[in-house]
XYZ file of C-alpha atoms in Angstrom:
725
model
C 0.004 0.014 0.003
C 2.873 2.330 0.880
C 4.441 1.670 -2.497
C 1.209 2.415 -4.353
C 0.802 5.629 -2.462
C 4.314 6.799 -3.222
C 4.174 5.926 -6.893
C 0.852 7.635 -7.252
C 2.584 10.887 -6.261
C 5.129 10.499 -9.024
C 4.560 11.270 -12.650
C 7.231 9.781 -14.908
C 9.897 10.941 -17.266
C 8.298 10.634 -20.663
C 10.032 10.772 -23.956
C 8.537 10.425 -27.442
C 8.054 6.689 -28.067
C 11.001 5.379 -30.057
C 10.672 1.612 -29.659
C 10.214 -0.391 -32.844
C 8.563 -3.755 -32.945
C 8.489 -6.323 -35.720
C 5.153 -7.273 -37.218
C 4.385 -10.334 -35.158
C 0.938 -11.909 -35.622
C -1.305 -11.673 -32.543
C -4.215 -14.008 -33.203
C -6.308 -14.569 -30.130
C -10.038 -14.254 -29.663
C -9.663 -14.005 -25.898
C -8.886 -10.366 -24.997
C -7.154 -11.277 -21.729
C -4.826 -13.726 -23.477
C -4.175 -11.215 -26.233
C -3.195 -8.571 -23.660
C -0.852 -11.004 -21.945
C 0.759 -11.928 -25.228
C 1.159 -8.341 -26.343
C 2.566 -7.068 -23.094
C 5.010 -9.928 -22.694
C 6.240 -9.320 -26.243
C 6.718 -5.579 -25.611
C 8.483 -6.188 -22.322
C 10.890 -8.673 -23.833
C 11.633 -6.537 -26.895
C 11.576 -3.010 -25.466
C 12.402 -2.948 -21.765
C 15.734 -1.442 -20.733
C 16.624 -4.493 -18.680
C 14.367 -7.455 -19.616
C 13.873 -10.172 -17.012
C 14.215 -13.878 -17.569
C 10.797 -15.528 -17.353
C 11.860 -18.392 -15.102
C 10.898 -20.000 -11.784
C 12.325 -17.135 -9.726
C 10.244 -14.624 -11.721
C 7.151 -16.918 -11.356
C 7.567 -17.094 -7.582
C 7.778 -13.334 -7.238
C 4.642 -12.856 -9.310
C 2.884 -15.443 -7.153
C 3.784 -13.709 -3.896
C 3.111 -10.197 -5.140
C -0.273 -10.961 -6.685
C -1.553 -12.562 -3.506
C -0.224 -9.613 -1.521
C -1.830 -7.031 -3.818
C -5.214 -8.758 -3.585
C -5.145 -9.378 0.134
C -2.518 -7.178 1.865
C -4.228 -7.281 5.280
C -4.790 -11.058 5.048
C -8.529 -10.808 5.740
C -9.882 -12.672 2.692
C -7.854 -15.768 1.797
C -7.438 -18.698 4.163
C -4.238 -20.620 4.636
C -5.828 -23.529 2.772
C -6.519 -21.237 -0.225
C -2.890 -20.218 -0.459
C -1.813 -23.842 -0.109
C -4.058 -24.676 -3.032
C -2.568 -21.866 -5.097
C 0.964 -23.074 -4.301
C 0.971 -25.594 -7.112
C 1.128 -22.581 -9.487
C 4.105 -20.927 -7.776
C 6.622 -22.143 -10.376
C 4.226 -22.443 -13.277
C 3.365 -18.811 -13.973
C 6.366 -18.231 -16.202
C 5.262 -21.159 -18.375
C 1.680 -19.894 -18.390
C 2.866 -16.479 -19.568
C 4.872 -18.018 -22.388
C 1.843 -20.053 -23.482
C -0.682 -17.190 -22.923
C -2.368 -19.275 -20.261
C -4.212 -17.524 -17.482
C -5.263 -20.447 -15.299
C -3.500 -19.103 -12.185
C -5.334 -15.783 -12.477
C -8.740 -17.476 -12.998
C -8.312 -19.786 -9.962
C -7.246 -16.956 -7.643
C -9.822 -14.507 -8.918
C -12.723 -16.957 -8.542
C -11.656 -17.819 -4.967
C -11.298 -14.094 -4.140
C -14.855 -13.423 -5.205
C -16.038 -16.207 -2.871
C -13.937 -14.925 0.025
C -15.121 -11.332 -0.489
C -18.759 -12.470 -0.319
C -17.791 -14.354 2.905
C -16.257 -11.153 4.235
C -19.443 -9.202 3.665
C -21.343 -11.648 5.876
C -18.553 -11.665 8.489
C -18.416 -7.850 8.980
C -22.193 -7.558 9.121
C -22.401 -10.332 11.682
C -19.535 -8.947 13.813
C -20.945 -5.368 13.741
C -24.381 -6.622 14.835
C -22.986 -7.291 18.358
C -21.599 -4.680 20.815
C -17.821 -4.431 21.433
C -16.465 -4.631 24.942
C -13.893 -1.855 25.237
C -12.866 -2.899 28.763
C -11.175 -6.127 27.617
C -7.416 -6.154 27.593
C -6.504 -7.187 24.030
C -4.381 -5.796 21.204
C -4.133 -5.764 17.389
C -0.952 -5.787 15.305
C -1.504 -3.603 12.316
C 1.770 -4.720 10.597
C 0.155 -7.338 8.375
C 3.228 -8.152 6.319
C 4.676 -10.542 8.926
C 1.338 -12.247 9.719
C 0.237 -15.615 8.371
C -3.046 -16.262 6.672
C -5.882 -17.425 8.889
C -5.855 -21.145 9.476
C -9.678 -21.433 9.377
C -12.857 -19.403 9.213
C -13.044 -19.033 12.989
C -9.556 -17.453 13.001
C -10.486 -15.277 10.027
C -13.629 -14.070 11.829
C -11.503 -13.198 14.864
C -9.119 -11.192 12.672
C -12.085 -9.251 11.253
C -13.479 -8.737 14.767
C -10.274 -7.149 15.984
C -9.946 -4.900 12.935
C -13.529 -3.790 13.193
C -13.187 -3.217 16.929
C -10.134 -1.126 16.273
C -12.004 0.996 13.762
C -14.986 1.325 16.113
C -12.797 2.181 19.099
C -11.156 5.074 17.250
C -14.601 6.488 16.296
C -15.922 5.832 19.789
C -13.027 7.712 21.277
C -13.555 10.676 18.952
C -17.276 10.829 19.800
C -16.516 10.787 23.527
C -13.817 13.463 23.138
C -16.196 15.710 21.145
C -18.958 15.253 23.703
C -16.609 16.133 26.603
C -15.357 19.189 24.746
C -18.954 20.377 24.294
C -19.638 19.884 28.020
C -16.529 21.854 28.948
C -17.499 24.715 26.619
C -20.961 24.698 28.240
C -19.347 25.023 31.693
C -20.284 21.582 32.909
C -18.314 21.030 36.109
C -18.827 17.299 35.948
C -15.927 16.806 33.490
C -12.339 17.874 33.176
C -9.799 18.052 30.336
C -7.960 15.000 31.703
C -8.459 11.566 30.170
C -11.578 10.002 31.701
C -11.558 6.267 32.369
C -14.228 4.149 30.724
C -15.928 3.406 34.082
C -15.917 7.060 35.132
C -17.812 8.592 32.201
C -20.199 11.344 33.205
C -23.815 10.253 33.342
C -24.703 12.384 30.298
C -22.604 10.148 28.031
C -24.461 7.010 27.174
C -21.726 4.436 26.506
C -24.025 1.876 24.887
C -25.573 4.412 22.484
C -22.142 5.904 21.590
C -20.724 2.378 20.985
C -23.657 1.565 18.716
C -23.191 4.790 16.770
C -19.501 3.914 16.342
C -20.380 0.442 14.967
C -22.924 1.932 12.624
C -20.252 4.359 11.291
C -17.890 1.457 10.685
C -20.640 -0.449 8.868
C -21.502 2.527 6.685
C -17.822 2.827 5.710
C -17.585 -0.868 4.826
C -20.882 -0.858 2.994
C -19.465 1.977 0.853
C -16.154 0.137 0.367
C -17.806 -3.068 -0.770
C -20.157 -1.097 -2.990
C -17.030 0.187 -4.705
C -15.635 -3.393 -4.868
C -18.919 -4.691 -6.363
C -18.546 -2.075 -9.163
C -15.257 -3.679 -10.199
C -15.483 -6.069 -13.130
C -13.322 -9.107 -13.881
C -11.315 -7.012 -16.353
C -10.328 -4.646 -13.516
C -8.891 -7.545 -11.515
C -7.109 -8.845 -14.551
C -5.396 -5.499 -14.998
C -4.048 -5.946 -11.440
C -2.620 -9.324 -12.508
C -1.055 -7.900 -15.645
C 0.514 -5.091 -13.590
C 1.858 -7.612 -11.077
C 3.753 -9.199 -13.976
C 4.833 -5.866 -15.396
C 5.999 -4.573 -11.984
C 8.565 -7.324 -11.695
C 10.588 -5.500 -14.390
C 10.822 -2.221 -12.484
C 8.558 0.049 -10.397
C 7.726 2.499 -13.253
C 6.738 0.090 -16.003
C 2.956 -0.076 -15.941
C -0.014 -1.207 -18.003
C -2.770 1.380 -18.527
C -6.251 0.125 -19.182
C -8.025 2.506 -21.591
C -9.673 4.519 -18.749
C -6.363 4.743 -16.880
C -4.604 5.931 -20.017
C -7.115 8.741 -20.369
C -6.552 9.779 -16.725
C -2.811 9.690 -17.299
C -3.122 11.981 -20.297
C -5.261 14.373 -18.273
C -2.702 14.358 -15.493
C 0.188 15.067 -17.954
C -1.609 17.827 -19.893
C -3.591 19.288 -16.989
C -6.737 19.529 -19.083
C -9.649 17.556 -20.459
C -12.900 18.037 -22.377
C -16.039 17.924 -20.260
C -18.212 19.997 -17.942
C -15.622 20.810 -15.214
C -16.977 19.128 -12.103
C -15.499 16.469 -9.810
C -17.983 13.741 -8.927
C -18.406 11.161 -6.225
C -20.573 8.083 -6.440
C -23.511 8.079 -4.059
C -26.477 5.704 -3.842
C -28.699 8.503 -5.087
C -26.520 9.326 -8.103
C -23.286 11.105 -8.962
C -22.757 13.875 -6.437
C -20.878 17.069 -7.404
C -18.099 17.518 -4.809
C -16.116 20.254 -6.581
C -16.639 22.713 -9.389
C -13.443 23.463 -11.287
C -12.774 27.112 -11.610
C -13.093 28.405 -15.166
C -14.953 25.343 -16.527
C -18.381 25.227 -18.160
C -20.282 24.488 -14.878
C -18.435 27.297 -13.163
C -19.249 29.726 -15.992
C -22.860 28.548 -16.326
C -23.603 28.761 -12.577
C -26.590 26.411 -12.936
C -25.067 23.637 -10.729
C -23.556 23.747 -7.275
C -21.609 21.490 -4.942
C -23.996 18.968 -3.370
C -26.239 18.588 -6.464
C -26.736 14.980 -7.593
C -26.804 13.965 -11.237
C -29.480 11.332 -11.827
C -29.665 11.022 -15.654
C -27.389 11.917 -18.529
C -28.581 12.572 -22.093
C -26.751 13.566 -25.229
C -28.306 16.429 -27.125
C -31.563 15.261 -28.747
C -31.395 11.732 -27.225
C -33.234 10.019 -24.433
C -31.397 10.397 -21.076
C -29.831 7.351 -19.392
C -30.383 6.694 -15.696
C -26.991 6.615 -13.919
C -28.192 5.835 -10.376
C -26.263 2.720 -9.314
C -24.013 2.935 -12.370
C -20.233 2.627 -12.030
C -18.832 6.123 -11.623
C -16.315 5.603 -14.482
C -19.186 4.640 -16.831
C -21.277 7.694 -15.716
C -18.331 10.009 -16.275
C -17.875 8.618 -19.826
C -21.459 9.738 -20.594
C -20.917 13.185 -19.073
C -17.610 13.928 -20.796
C -17.483 14.699 -24.474
C -15.900 16.795 -27.253
C -15.715 20.572 -26.888
C -18.837 22.349 -28.196
C -21.233 19.401 -27.702
C -24.187 19.597 -25.318
C -24.974 17.243 -22.419
C -28.392 17.227 -20.751
C -28.303 16.471 -17.035
C -31.260 15.564 -14.857
C -30.268 16.861 -11.436
C -31.556 16.677 -7.898
C -30.635 20.066 -6.472
C -29.459 20.601 -2.942
C -32.965 21.773 -1.958
C -34.452 18.513 -3.240
C -36.015 19.837 -6.468
C -35.417 18.062 -9.803
C -34.178 20.098 -12.720
C -32.918 19.433 -16.228
C -29.683 21.385 -16.959
C -27.981 21.610 -20.353
C -24.203 22.235 -20.339
C -22.037 22.907 -23.365
C -18.822 20.984 -22.937
C -15.466 22.750 -23.251
C -11.769 22.299 -22.518
C -11.327 22.303 -18.783
C -7.920 23.292 -17.364
C -6.881 22.020 -13.988
C -5.299 25.162 -12.684
C -3.614 23.372 -9.770
C -1.511 21.401 -12.285
C 0.184 24.516 -13.731
C 3.079 26.728 -12.854
C 2.320 29.753 -10.700
C 4.417 32.530 -9.293
C 4.453 35.140 -6.486
C 6.526 38.022 -5.423
C 8.371 38.050 -2.087
C 8.998 41.292 -0.196
C 11.894 41.122 2.306
C 13.053 44.382 3.830
C 13.769 46.617 0.849
C 14.292 43.683 -1.504
C 11.943 41.796 -3.868
C 12.334 38.261 -4.993
C 10.165 35.817 -6.932
C 9.046 32.192 -6.408
C 7.744 29.873 -9.107
C 5.899 26.702 -7.973
C 5.917 23.911 -10.546
C 3.741 20.840 -9.581
C 4.853 18.714 -12.572
C 6.513 18.921 -16.020
C 3.248 18.829 -17.900
C 2.743 18.636 -21.625
C 0.074 17.797 -24.191
C 1.504 14.779 -26.039
C -0.718 15.333 -29.039
C 0.283 18.974 -29.514
C 3.513 20.261 -27.927
C 2.676 23.810 -29.054
C -0.183 23.787 -26.588
C 0.418 24.840 -23.011
C 3.380 23.059 -21.376
C 5.618 23.464 -18.326
C 8.590 25.011 -20.157
C 6.675 27.806 -21.888
C 4.673 28.526 -18.744
C 7.777 28.812 -16.548
C 9.369 31.042 -19.187
C 6.305 33.322 -18.929
C 6.494 33.418 -15.164
C 10.250 34.226 -15.275
C 9.588 37.094 -17.656
C 6.774 38.428 -15.535
C 8.973 38.362 -12.427
C 11.790 40.065 -14.321
C 9.442 42.843 -15.443
C 8.451 43.240 -11.829
C 12.091 43.817 -10.880
C 12.839 40.779 -8.726
C 16.442 40.343 -7.571
C 16.436 36.544 -7.359
C 14.168 33.578 -8.190
C 13.218 30.444 -6.242
C 12.025 27.462 -8.336
C 10.010 25.179 -6.084
C 10.127 21.550 -7.240
C 9.038 19.990 -3.991
C 6.610 17.081 -4.512
C 7.106 17.403 -8.301
C 7.179 13.827 -9.550
C 8.382 14.621 -13.097
C 6.890 14.597 -16.557
C 8.110 15.432 -20.006
C 11.809 15.080 -20.923
C 11.544 17.720 -23.603
C 10.121 20.337 -21.245
C 12.870 19.892 -18.683
C 15.550 20.361 -21.331
C 13.896 23.555 -22.574
C 13.365 24.824 -19.041
C 17.022 24.329 -18.037
C 17.952 26.409 -21.104
C 16.204 29.414 -19.534
C 19.007 29.719 -16.979
C 22.200 28.954 -18.967
C 23.723 30.184 -22.236
C 23.787 26.775 -23.962
C 25.189 23.296 -23.391
C 24.189 19.770 -22.391
C 21.365 19.264 -19.930
C 21.033 15.490 -19.565
C 22.530 12.350 -21.055
C 20.251 9.452 -22.014
C 21.186 5.880 -22.863
C 19.172 2.953 -24.201
C 20.153 -0.607 -23.343
C 23.249 -1.551 -25.316
C 23.293 1.740 -27.175
C 25.571 4.770 -27.223
C 24.530 7.683 -25.067
C 22.577 10.641 -26.415
C 23.184 14.140 -25.114
C 20.166 16.422 -24.901
C 21.317 20.021 -25.193
C 20.098 23.547 -24.905
C 21.180 25.131 -28.185
C 19.573 28.520 -27.643
C 22.295 30.958 -26.552
C 19.744 33.339 -24.968
C 19.610 33.374 -21.187
C 16.230 34.394 -19.826
C 17.340 34.688 -16.222
C 21.012 35.183 -15.243
C 20.398 36.310 -11.691
C 20.555 34.424 -8.381
C 18.646 31.109 -8.550
C 17.629 28.636 -5.822
C 15.911 25.315 -6.405
C 13.818 23.752 -3.619
C 13.510 19.946 -3.578
C 12.383 17.154 -1.201
C 12.179 13.355 -1.170
C 9.284 13.404 -3.619
C 11.061 15.497 -6.241
C 11.636 12.891 -8.902
C 12.674 12.249 -12.491
C 12.453 15.485 -14.535
C 12.785 17.456 -11.302
C 16.042 15.610 -10.614
C 17.336 16.302 -14.141
C 16.771 20.067 -13.714
C 18.215 20.168 -10.202
C 21.238 18.049 -11.181
C 22.017 20.133 -14.284
C 21.802 23.383 -12.381
C 23.996 21.862 -9.655
C 26.592 20.555 -12.122
C 26.799 23.927 -13.841
C 26.987 25.577 -10.406
C 24.154 27.719 -11.725
C 21.825 27.319 -8.770
C 21.903 26.341 -5.107
C 19.802 23.243 -4.346
C 18.066 23.413 -0.966
C 16.034 20.602 0.561
C 16.124 16.960 1.700
C 19.307 14.962 2.005
C 18.562 13.540 -1.441
C 15.691 13.547 -3.929
C 13.606 10.506 -4.824
C 16.239 8.746 -6.947
C 14.331 7.914 -10.185
C 16.850 7.886 -13.007
C 14.864 6.103 -15.733
C 12.924 7.190 -18.841
C 9.567 5.727 -19.886
C 7.824 5.605 -23.230
C 4.032 5.246 -23.420
C 3.203 2.799 -26.189
C -0.466 2.293 -27.314
C -0.979 -1.455 -27.797
C -3.374 -0.790 -30.684
C -0.262 0.358 -32.653
C 1.201 -3.120 -32.495
C -1.845 -5.212 -33.472
C -2.741 -5.125 -37.165
C -6.437 -5.824 -36.678
C -8.277 -5.866 -33.418
C -11.863 -6.777 -32.651
C -11.632 -6.051 -28.929
C -11.648 -2.242 -29.038
C -9.108 -0.066 -27.217
C -6.378 -2.243 -25.707
C -4.856 0.475 -23.545
C -1.148 1.264 -23.427
C 2.006 0.246 -21.624
C 4.366 2.702 -19.943
C 7.717 1.068 -20.570
C 11.122 1.840 -19.073
C 13.368 2.065 -22.166
C 16.276 4.297 -21.068
C 18.265 5.605 -18.203
C 19.248 9.209 -17.827
C 22.546 10.562 -16.449
C 23.808 13.879 -15.150
C 26.111 15.793 -17.417
C 28.863 14.907 -14.929
C 28.279 11.252 -15.846
C 26.636 10.147 -12.630
C 23.149 8.633 -12.401
C 20.370 9.881 -10.200
C 18.992 6.304 -10.047
C 18.698 5.357 -6.344
C 21.110 8.133 -5.348
C 18.933 11.112 -6.312
C 20.311 14.608 -6.193
C 22.126 15.568 -2.990
C 21.086 18.993 -1.782
C 23.776 21.658 -1.444
C 22.019 22.778 1.710
C 20.214 20.030 3.587
C 17.129 21.032 5.507
C 15.167 18.424 7.505
C 11.475 17.847 6.792
C 8.756 15.565 8.036
C 9.794 12.834 5.589
C 13.404 12.725 6.712
C 13.222 9.341 8.434
C 10.519 7.659 6.324
C 11.385 5.233 3.568
C 10.156 7.040 0.440
C 12.680 6.883 -2.339
C 13.378 4.671 -5.329
C 15.691 2.482 -3.264
C 12.692 1.556 -1.074
C 10.568 0.365 -3.994
C 10.340 -3.172 -5.356
C 12.636 -4.165 -8.304
C 14.408 -0.868 -8.969
C 17.140 -0.733 -11.589
C 20.679 -0.306 -10.272
C 22.975 2.725 -10.109
C 25.790 3.216 -12.602
C 27.688 5.995 -14.374
C 28.897 6.931 -17.792
C 31.426 9.365 -19.244
C 30.669 13.041 -18.537
C 29.438 15.420 -21.218
C 31.477 18.405 -22.343
C 30.221 21.409 -20.411
C 31.523 24.598 -18.804
C 30.688 25.591 -15.266
C 28.738 28.850 -14.917
C 31.159 31.701 -14.392
C 28.615 33.889 -12.600
C 28.131 34.771 -9.015
C 28.057 31.652 -6.929
C 30.483 31.398 -4.007
C 28.954 28.114 -3.018
C 31.189 27.318 -0.049
C 30.469 30.659 1.670
C 26.755 30.456 0.876
C 26.425 26.919 2.312
C 28.407 27.868 5.400
C 26.265 30.877 6.101
C 23.114 28.794 5.683
C 24.353 26.107 8.050
C 25.002 28.735 10.731
C 21.543 30.184 10.349
C 19.853 26.779 10.548
C 21.943 25.673 13.533
C 20.432 28.565 15.479
C 16.886 28.315 14.085
C 14.458 26.730 16.609
C 11.956 26.052 13.815
C 14.478 23.752 12.072
C 15.192 21.910 15.331
C 11.448 21.441 15.851
C 11.028 20.078 12.343
C 13.822 17.560 12.970
C 12.155 16.489 16.242
C 8.795 16.131 14.436
C 10.368 13.960 11.759
C 11.837 11.651 14.373
C 8.492 11.392 16.202
C 6.655 10.580 12.922
C 9.100 7.699 12.386
C 8.472 6.498 15.941
C 4.729 6.553 15.360
C 5.079 4.635 12.119
C 7.148 1.934 13.794
C 4.538 1.334 16.535
C 2.291 -1.391 15.078
C 0.733 -3.013 18.187
C -2.382 -1.091 19.359
C -4.392 -1.732 22.501
C -8.124 -2.361 22.048
C -8.787 -1.479 25.659
C -10.437 1.974 25.822
C -8.442 3.282 28.820
C -5.070 2.166 27.392
C -6.049 3.304 23.873
C -7.066 6.850 24.891
C -4.091 7.178 27.272
C -1.771 6.372 24.410
C -3.731 8.674 22.088
C -3.578 11.500 24.675
C 0.202 11.095 24.959
C 0.471 11.257 21.143
C -1.833 14.256 21.004
C 0.244 16.149 23.582
C 3.373 15.501 21.577
C 1.529 16.408 18.371
C 0.328 19.649 19.906
C 3.962 20.605 20.446
C 4.451 20.496 16.674
C 1.356 22.559 15.883
C 3.529 25.634 16.286
C 5.181 24.624 13.022
C 1.939 25.789 11.287
C 1.963 29.064 13.181
C 5.516 30.079 12.079
C 5.862 33.581 10.642
C 8.785 34.237 8.359
C 7.891 37.997 8.217
C 8.069 37.724 4.453
C 5.238 39.302 2.371
C 3.895 37.445 -0.658
C 1.775 38.864 -3.458
C 0.409 38.159 -6.909
C 1.642 39.748 -10.089
C -0.539 42.326 -11.885
C -1.912 39.987 -14.522
C -3.231 37.704 -11.806
C -4.771 40.435 -9.661
C -6.749 41.464 -12.735
C -8.147 37.965 -12.969
C -9.321 38.117 -9.362
C -12.121 40.519 -10.303
C -13.793 37.750 -12.237
C -12.570 34.711 -10.331
C -12.995 34.798 -6.558
C -12.040 31.130 -6.319
C -8.623 31.881 -7.865
C -8.178 34.756 -5.396
C -8.983 32.450 -2.476
C -6.488 29.803 -3.723
C -3.742 32.356 -4.109
C -4.425 33.890 -0.713
C -4.199 30.480 0.872
C -0.968 29.722 -1.023
C 0.599 33.012 0.073
C -0.325 32.335 3.704
C 1.298 28.896 3.511
C 4.428 30.390 1.938
C 4.700 32.898 4.757
C 4.877 29.952 7.234
C 7.435 28.053 5.123
C 10.902 28.041 6.726
C 12.362 26.486 3.520
C 11.259 29.431 1.449
C 12.586 31.771 4.168
C 15.986 30.108 3.983
C 15.865 30.181 0.163
C 15.358 33.956 0.362
C 18.342 34.236 2.715
C 20.469 32.246 0.271
C 19.337 34.504 -2.583
C 20.528 37.495 -0.519
C 23.918 35.815 0.037
C 24.231 35.037 -3.677
C 23.292 38.597 -4.497
C 25.919 39.915 -2.086
C 28.535 37.566 -3.456
C 27.690 38.777 -6.943
C 28.135 42.409 -5.896
C 31.487 41.613 -4.227
C 32.653 39.652 -7.278
C 31.696 42.498 -9.604
C 33.486 45.007 -7.397
C 36.537 42.811 -7.309
C 36.613 42.498 -11.099
C 36.223 46.281 -11.488
C 39.029 46.971 -8.974
C 41.276 44.478 -10.782
C 40.482 46.095 -14.121
C 41.237 49.623 -12.801
C 44.535 48.392 -11.325
C 45.575 46.953 -14.659
């Protein structure tokens, strides 16, 4: 689960697909077997480091697939897994023969066990929990065995459900006590109250029942989602288990996933501009995207529920109970077309609303900038969430051209230095990062790329223009990956910028190509087959080193909340190894940077900064909390432990109250937009408030001041030397 969370935060480094495949005949009337055949062929022919399909590979697929389907070991029994064991060393042979027997056996048993689980949780939650018993639950499932029988499985469910209910019960009691204290009730205090000493106004039985009902509602919703999954969705999981054995970033996209990937990379889609959530009553609008058709039309609001969807001039289709993905397919459509929505408004009335679809831009995906006032100086900061691009039309909006615009706007505003914030930026387009790096140097190599068994290619900036030649700082953290690492590494190798942040970045040094599978099959009766994101190359710094596993080491290391948590590439399954190649021919920037003095000054400031010390302490505490996996299910012990954690957590709340004394503002073009877009104004105000509390940005500004001072001293030194000559 941790791995899936981390990889979801990353984009990838995408290059234009350059793999070539011979015209093999793929004749199979079974779509699943066709997919397996296709993907195996592409992996063997195109992957940077193909794996041998042998018994070792088979055993890994076996373990990983079971783990993906049942990570908490609450579905399969020990006897199920024993039954599956006969396939442990047969999966490689099945793959070669396009046989999916192992998948079918496991999938069919999973469906049975999930139906069993529904009965178990309903039965367990029909009876009260005793929170006075002294028992525990271990929430580190990785080391646990599968349940030996159904009685043991039920007990495992009982403990998990009791744990969930206990947390809800504790919150309800805490909220009730807080209300009583606010109302001046002398019967209670702020201290932890033992279970047997609850005030008479708190009905333990009723509160416990409410907690169980909340748990049941959550599980009902979860299994409603599970019931929406089709066999093909589970087969995609199996395919990706096979694919993942090659490396963490090779991935099969089912058609719907490919569409979501494209939206994520381009930051835009065609539709109505609303985020939806499946509810029993229909598709509920949970967010209206600023600038989209719904936002402009103002006929829908958050909380409205879409009941039916009709295309212009056609009978509407009832979407109540429909899979959310299928409902969204009906609602989305080409720009300029009309969709008719039957909607239950927040006030309960039913209305028919017609919306003209348009291109919807996800503003939060794009680069944004702000000015920073510090004493009599002004600096600029550019936040870049990802290296976005429209693969179908590079001339459309992309990260490189947007950052260039923001740099120009900040220059025109007279800033004395720029901070480029790449924290949490998981990567994106290779082309955009090469172009972006060129904004800050005259010309020269940016990154080296090598395919398996091939000579290296050097990607260069050939434009001699420098858009920004002033002081530059790049902010990174453990989730800065791929394209972010290319940019940070290039600026570091040129000594063009100071990199501030975590000890190292994520450590993803590979390049992926997205290959539509339809392009490989001559004729296909199964419709869209999706695409495979395939690791085809490694990239290297211009100094010859790889960022794979090692990441980019910050010039100035600043602790953060992730400092002691395993997040990087080295903590993923099946990563490619580190290596190096010959360096490219490049000249170090001959500008202003006295790196040693700048780093030394920064270290002195941080050593005396209590905020930095508190962040370090917080990071250690988070690691401690993560390592504690045995939890008491006794109310008194549970709330005592929670109270201790809360008191320690309260100590770190001051991190959110920090005031850097810096003033942040929007550029003129943006303030003009605020008159028509109050949502954008609110988003920017919130961002500016967060920046004012950000000690990393504060230190980046201090470093910019040092660089600026070094530049002045350097210039004065050169002038004095020239006059002397």
